[in-house]
mmCIF file of C-alpha atoms and ligand atoms in Angstrom:
data_model
loop_
_atom_site.group_PDB
_atom_site.id
_atom_site.type_symbol
_atom_site.label_atom_id
_atom_site.label_comp_id
_atom_site.label_asym_id
_atom_site.label_seq_id
_atom_site.Cartn_x
_atom_site.Cartn_y
_atom_site.Cartn_z
ATOM 1 C CA UNK A 1 -27.189 -22.449 3.787
ATOM 2 C CA UNK A 2 -26.399 -18.987 4.671
ATOM 3 C CA UNK A 3 -24.255 -19.733 7.558
ATOM 4 C CA UNK A 4 -21.248 -21.447 4.994
ATOM 5 C CA UNK A 5 -20.762 -18.232 3.664
ATOM 6 C CA UNK A 6 -20.920 -16.214 7.097
ATOM 7 C CA UNK A 7 -18.036 -19.371 7.397
ATOM 8 C CA UNK A 8 -15.367 -18.381 4.876
ATOM 9 C CA UNK A 9 -16.360 -14.710 4.647
ATOM 10 C CA UNK A 10 -13.048 -12.873 5.260
ATOM 11 C CA UNK A 11 -12.075 -8.959 4.631
ATOM 12 C CA UNK A 12 -9.909 -9.383 1.764
ATOM 13 C CA UNK A 13 -7.850 -5.998 0.617
ATOM 14 C CA UNK A 14 -5.636 -8.134 -2.061
ATOM 15 C CA UNK A 15 -7.543 -7.708 -5.847
ATOM 16 C CA UNK A 16 -6.961 -9.571 -9.317
ATOM 17 C CA UNK A 17 -6.286 -7.269 -11.945
ATOM 18 C CA UNK A 18 -9.573 -8.076 -13.555
ATOM 19 C CA UNK A 19 -12.913 -5.971 -13.505
ATOM 20 C CA UNK A 20 -16.020 -7.144 -11.580
ATOM 21 C CA UNK A 21 -18.710 -7.679 -14.084
ATOM 22 C CA UNK A 22 -21.459 -5.548 -14.378
ATOM 23 C CA UNK A 23 -23.982 -8.085 -13.273
ATOM 24 C CA UNK A 24 -21.777 -9.280 -10.086
ATOM 25 C CA UNK A 25 -22.046 -5.296 -9.192
ATOM 26 C CA UNK A 26 -25.788 -5.526 -10.367
ATOM 27 C CA UNK A 27 -25.993 -8.043 -8.238
ATOM 28 C CA UNK A 28 -24.150 -6.382 -5.231
ATOM 29 C CA UNK A 29 -26.461 -3.497 -5.187
ATOM 30 C CA UNK A 30 -29.818 -5.702 -5.677
ATOM 31 C CA UNK A 31 -28.397 -6.736 -2.200
ATOM 32 C CA UNK A 32 -27.976 -3.819 -0.228
ATOM 33 C CA UNK A 33 -31.393 -2.209 -1.758
ATOM 34 C CA UNK A 34 -33.260 -4.635 -0.599
ATOM 35 C CA UNK A 35 -31.134 -4.546 3.360
ATOM 36 C CA UNK A 36 -34.253 -3.619 6.011
ATOM 37 C CA UNK A 37 -34.608 0.122 7.388
ATOM 38 C CA UNK A 38 -35.543 1.443 10.160
ATOM 39 C CA UNK A 39 -39.844 2.302 9.129
ATOM 40 C CA UNK A 40 -38.973 1.684 5.758
ATOM 41 C CA UNK A 41 -37.368 4.863 5.923
ATOM 42 C CA UNK A 42 -34.416 3.990 3.032
ATOM 43 C CA UNK A 43 -32.254 6.574 4.003
ATOM 44 C CA UNK A 44 -29.398 4.839 2.167
ATOM 45 C CA UNK A 45 -27.411 6.095 -0.920
ATOM 46 C CA UNK A 46 -24.738 4.616 -2.431
ATOM 47 C CA UNK A 47 -22.110 5.716 -5.543
ATOM 48 C CA UNK A 48 -20.913 2.847 -7.262
ATOM 49 C CA UNK A 49 -17.288 3.806 -8.334
ATOM 50 C CA UNK A 50 -15.095 1.932 -11.304
ATOM 51 C CA UNK A 51 -13.194 4.942 -12.141
ATOM 52 C CA UNK A 52 -9.551 3.388 -11.526
ATOM 53 C CA UNK A 53 -7.885 7.089 -10.415
ATOM 54 C CA UNK A 54 -11.859 8.121 -8.282
ATOM 55 C CA UNK A 55 -11.229 4.773 -6.202
ATOM 56 C CA UNK A 56 -6.967 5.531 -5.977
ATOM 57 C CA UNK A 57 -8.449 9.367 -4.202
ATOM 58 C CA UNK A 58 -10.916 7.445 -2.486
ATOM 59 C CA UNK A 59 -7.611 4.616 -1.453
ATOM 60 C CA UNK A 60 -6.334 8.456 0.810
ATOM 61 C CA UNK A 61 -9.110 8.491 2.533
ATOM 62 C CA UNK A 62 -7.584 7.751 5.680
ATOM 63 C CA UNK A 63 -3.865 7.934 6.671
ATOM 64 C CA UNK A 64 -4.142 4.405 7.314
ATOM 65 C CA UNK A 65 -6.437 1.520 6.551
ATOM 66 C CA UNK A 66 -7.765 2.990 2.775
ATOM 67 C CA UNK A 67 -4.362 2.803 0.992
ATOM 68 C CA UNK A 68 -5.806 -0.916 0.273
ATOM 69 C CA UNK A 69 -8.718 0.630 -1.895
ATOM 70 C CA UNK A 70 -6.752 1.729 -5.112
ATOM 71 C CA UNK A 71 -6.095 -1.367 -5.889
ATOM 72 C CA UNK A 72 -9.472 -2.526 -5.966
ATOM 73 C CA UNK A 73 -11.595 -2.332 -9.255
ATOM 74 C CA UNK A 74 -14.677 -1.870 -7.495
ATOM 75 C CA UNK A 75 -15.752 0.668 -4.440
ATOM 76 C CA UNK A 76 -18.771 0.848 -2.990
ATOM 77 C CA UNK A 77 -19.741 4.577 -1.143
ATOM 78 C CA UNK A 78 -22.220 3.699 1.770
ATOM 79 C CA UNK A 79 -23.972 7.457 2.370
ATOM 80 C CA UNK A 80 -27.136 8.125 4.246
ATOM 81 C CA UNK A 81 -29.377 11.089 3.810
ATOM 82 C CA UNK A 82 -29.479 12.246 7.102
ATOM 83 C CA UNK A 83 -32.718 14.181 7.011
ATOM 84 C CA UNK A 84 -34.734 11.004 5.658
ATOM 85 C CA UNK A 85 -33.362 8.652 9.116
ATOM 86 C CA UNK A 86 -32.411 9.269 12.030
ATOM 87 C CA UNK A 87 -31.035 5.396 12.744
ATOM 88 C CA UNK A 88 -29.239 5.580 8.772
ATOM 89 C CA UNK A 89 -25.727 4.434 10.595
ATOM 90 C CA UNK A 90 -27.830 1.207 11.787
ATOM 91 C CA UNK A 91 -29.166 1.147 8.139
ATOM 92 C CA UNK A 92 -26.525 2.017 6.008
ATOM 93 C CA UNK A 93 -24.235 -0.560 8.303
ATOM 94 C CA UNK A 94 -26.478 -3.272 7.602
ATOM 95 C CA UNK A 95 -26.758 -2.998 4.225
ATOM 96 C CA UNK A 96 -22.976 -2.334 3.595
ATOM 97 C CA UNK A 97 -23.200 -6.131 5.713
ATOM 98 C CA UNK A 98 -24.980 -7.183 2.743
ATOM 99 C CA UNK A 99 -22.392 -6.162 -0.121
ATOM 100 C CA UNK A 100 -20.027 -8.170 1.859
ATOM 101 C CA UNK A 101 -21.940 -11.466 2.258
ATOM 102 C CA UNK A 102 -23.747 -10.941 -1.496
ATOM 103 C CA UNK A 103 -19.696 -10.627 -2.910
ATOM 104 C CA UNK A 104 -18.485 -13.546 -1.006
ATOM 105 C CA UNK A 105 -21.926 -15.322 -2.646
ATOM 106 C CA UNK A 106 -20.656 -14.078 -5.856
ATOM 107 C CA UNK A 107 -17.073 -15.139 -5.211
ATOM 108 C CA UNK A 108 -15.978 -11.872 -4.980
ATOM 109 C CA UNK A 109 -13.191 -10.475 -1.781
ATOM 110 C CA UNK A 110 -14.605 -7.146 -0.064
ATOM 111 C CA UNK A 111 -13.542 -5.460 2.755
ATOM 112 C CA UNK A 112 -14.813 -2.576 4.939
ATOM 113 C CA UNK A 113 -12.913 0.509 5.998
ATOM 114 C CA UNK A 114 -14.049 2.963 7.908
ATOM 115 C CA UNK A 115 -15.303 6.540 6.854
ATOM 116 C CA UNK A 116 -17.317 7.872 9.540
ATOM 117 C CA UNK A 117 -16.266 9.021 13.305
ATOM 118 C CA UNK A 118 -12.139 8.906 11.314
ATOM 119 C CA UNK A 119 -9.950 11.256 10.709
ATOM 120 C CA UNK A 120 -8.181 11.583 7.521
ATOM 121 C CA UNK A 121 -5.104 14.162 9.600
ATOM 122 C CA UNK A 122 -5.034 16.929 11.868
ATOM 123 C CA UNK A 123 -6.887 19.058 10.001
ATOM 124 C CA UNK A 124 -9.627 17.345 8.284
ATOM 125 C CA UNK A 125 -12.107 13.976 8.160
ATOM 126 C CA UNK A 126 -11.969 10.614 6.233
ATOM 127 C CA UNK A 127 -16.136 11.759 5.498
ATOM 128 C CA UNK A 128 -14.685 15.166 4.404
ATOM 129 C CA UNK A 129 -12.141 14.201 2.160
ATOM 130 C CA UNK A 130 -14.733 11.281 0.452
ATOM 131 C CA UNK A 131 -17.615 14.231 0.053
ATOM 132 C CA UNK A 132 -15.402 16.542 -1.452
ATOM 133 C CA UNK A 133 -13.845 13.801 -4.024
ATOM 134 C CA UNK A 134 -17.514 13.115 -4.819
ATOM 135 C CA UNK A 135 -19.163 15.861 -4.324
ATOM 136 C CA UNK A 136 -21.689 14.619 -2.042
ATOM 137 C CA UNK A 137 -24.520 17.122 -1.049
ATOM 138 C CA UNK A 138 -24.169 18.728 2.536
ATOM 139 C CA UNK A 139 -27.137 16.085 4.122
ATOM 140 C CA UNK A 140 -25.781 13.129 2.682
ATOM 141 C CA UNK A 141 -23.367 11.614 4.972
ATOM 142 C CA UNK A 142 -20.533 8.853 4.724
ATOM 143 C CA UNK A 143 -20.602 6.140 6.428
ATOM 144 C CA UNK A 144 -17.538 3.065 4.589
ATOM 145 C CA UNK A 145 -16.154 2.649 1.382
ATOM 146 C CA UNK A 146 -16.802 -1.640 0.477
ATOM 147 C CA UNK A 147 -13.528 -2.248 -1.657
ATOM 148 C CA UNK A 148 -14.553 -5.362 -3.578
ATOM 149 C CA UNK A 149 -12.524 -7.375 -6.244
ATOM 150 C CA UNK A 150 -11.713 -10.842 -7.249
ATOM 151 C CA UNK A 151 -9.490 -12.394 -4.174
ATOM 152 C CA UNK A 152 -5.917 -12.564 -5.232
ATOM 153 C CA UNK A 153 -5.154 -13.829 -0.841
ATOM 154 C CA UNK A 154 -6.356 -16.875 0.459
ATOM 155 C CA UNK A 155 -7.388 -16.020 4.034
ATOM 156 C CA UNK A 156 -8.227 -19.030 6.536
ATOM 157 C CA UNK A 157 -11.774 -18.981 7.108
ATOM 158 C CA UNK A 158 -12.449 -18.309 11.009
ATOM 159 C CA UNK A 159 -12.751 -22.007 12.954
ATOM 160 C CA UNK A 160 -15.593 -22.298 15.565
ATOM 161 C CA UNK A 161 -13.480 -22.194 18.634
ATOM 162 C CA UNK A 162 -13.178 -18.549 17.307
ATOM 163 C CA UNK A 163 -16.679 -17.966 18.272
ATOM 164 C CA UNK A 164 -16.642 -15.618 21.392
ATOM 165 C CA UNK A 165 -19.922 -17.728 23.555
ATOM 166 C CA UNK A 166 -18.377 -16.905 26.359
ATOM 167 C CA UNK A 167 -20.152 -13.382 25.256
ATOM 168 C CA UNK A 168 -23.605 -15.312 25.364
ATOM 169 C CA UNK A 169 -25.839 -15.261 27.955
ATOM 170 C CA UNK A 170 -28.423 -17.171 29.060
ATOM 171 C CA UNK A 171 -31.414 -15.725 29.893
ATOM 172 C CA UNK A 172 -29.451 -13.278 32.427
ATOM 173 C CA UNK A 173 -26.836 -12.129 32.222
ATOM 174 C CA UNK A 174 -23.629 -13.396 33.102
ATOM 175 C CA UNK A 175 -24.927 -16.953 33.334
ATOM 176 C CA UNK A 176 -23.152 -18.623 30.801
ATOM 177 C CA UNK A 177 -25.265 -19.983 27.259
ATOM 178 C CA UNK A 178 -24.607 -23.232 26.155
ATOM 179 C CA UNK A 179 -24.582 -24.749 23.321
ATOM 180 C CA UNK A 180 -27.778 -27.349 23.058
HETATM 181 C C1 FMN B 1 -17.283 -1.005 11.299
HETATM 182 C C2 FMN B 1 -15.703 -1.831 10.467
HETATM 183 C C3 FMN B 1 -14.969 -0.926 10.496
HETATM 184 C C4 FMN B 1 -14.249 -1.656 9.501
HETATM 185 N N1 FMN B 1 -12.777 -0.906 9.515
HETATM 186 C C5 FMN B 1 -11.936 -1.496 8.317
HETATM 187 C C6 FMN B 1 -10.958 -0.043 8.039
HETATM 188 O O1 FMN B 1 -11.223 0.296 8.249
HETATM 189 N N2 FMN B 1 -9.712 -0.728 6.903
HETATM 190 C C7 FMN B 1 -10.117 -2.213 7.029
HETATM 191 O O2 FMN B 1 -8.782 -2.495 6.216
HETATM 192 N N3 FMN B 1 -10.560 -3.041 7.831
HETATM 193 C C8 FMN B 1 -11.747 -2.172 8.178
HETATM 194 N N4 FMN B 1 -12.669 -3.747 8.659
HETATM 195 C C9 FMN B 1 -12.867 -4.579 7.921
HETATM 196 C C10 FMN B 1 -11.788 -5.305 9.882
HETATM 197 O O3 FMN B 1 -10.728 -5.009 10.161
HETATM 198 C C11 FMN B 1 -11.941 -7.148 10.213
HETATM 199 O O4 FMN B 1 -13.544 -7.256 9.979
HETATM 200 C C12 FMN B 1 -12.013 -7.651 11.292
HETATM 201 O O5 FMN B 1 -10.667 -7.104 11.249
HETATM 202 C C13 FMN B 1 -12.237 -9.165 11.087
HETATM 203 O O6 FMN B 1 -11.746 -9.613 10.367
HETATM 204 P P1 FMN B 1 -12.525 -9.883 9.114
HETATM 205 O O7 FMN B 1 -13.442 -9.072 8.434
HETATM 206 O O8 FMN B 1 -11.486 -10.824 8.084
HETATM 207 O O9 FMN B 1 -13.267 -11.756 9.818
HETATM 208 C C14 FMN B 1 -13.698 -3.082 9.623
HETATM 209 C C15 FMN B 1 -14.223 -4.076 9.615
HETATM 210 C C16 FMN B 1 -15.818 -3.436 10.412
HETATM 211 C C17 FMN B 1 -17.088 -4.175 10.785
#
């Protein structure tokens, strides 16, 4: 059941020193490309990076929250052609979620690293850094880097008790929804 994947998924930031097999990389890419998109415009552009030196450069996109990427054997940089859709952020976010869940289904660990709207230092943005490293054309914007690898950390799954059911409303805002 799909919900089982959701129940055990966690953000994994430590990876075994083991490459991700080509079939699994293909699965992640396929999962991303099946994502729904507004008006079926499919504005995404994905950059699949396995070269260690390049991954190390991606890990330097932000002063915090991205350094762990250096330990990942695979990074998928989720971008989009901003000229193809005015809702590319939504489209690219859905594709990113698909990659996270496909990774979980393939016994891989993954973590989303936010690039869009994040700064690198006082003068440059995380996106400018990625843009330079990957030589992206101007029309292509970066949403996130998804780091992927075989998990080298064990994380307790979230429990149903942690879920914010208080933020689910019944018919009208403020009227608590109760589980059937
Ligand atoms: C939009 C978004 C941006 C995120 N950015 C980062 C990030 O830059 N660095 C990072 O280590 N984790 C990042 N995460 C992962 C979150 O920290 C993580 O999903 C959250 O703490 C919940 O933990 P869980 O995924 O294990 O359930 C991001 C997640 C999302 C959805």
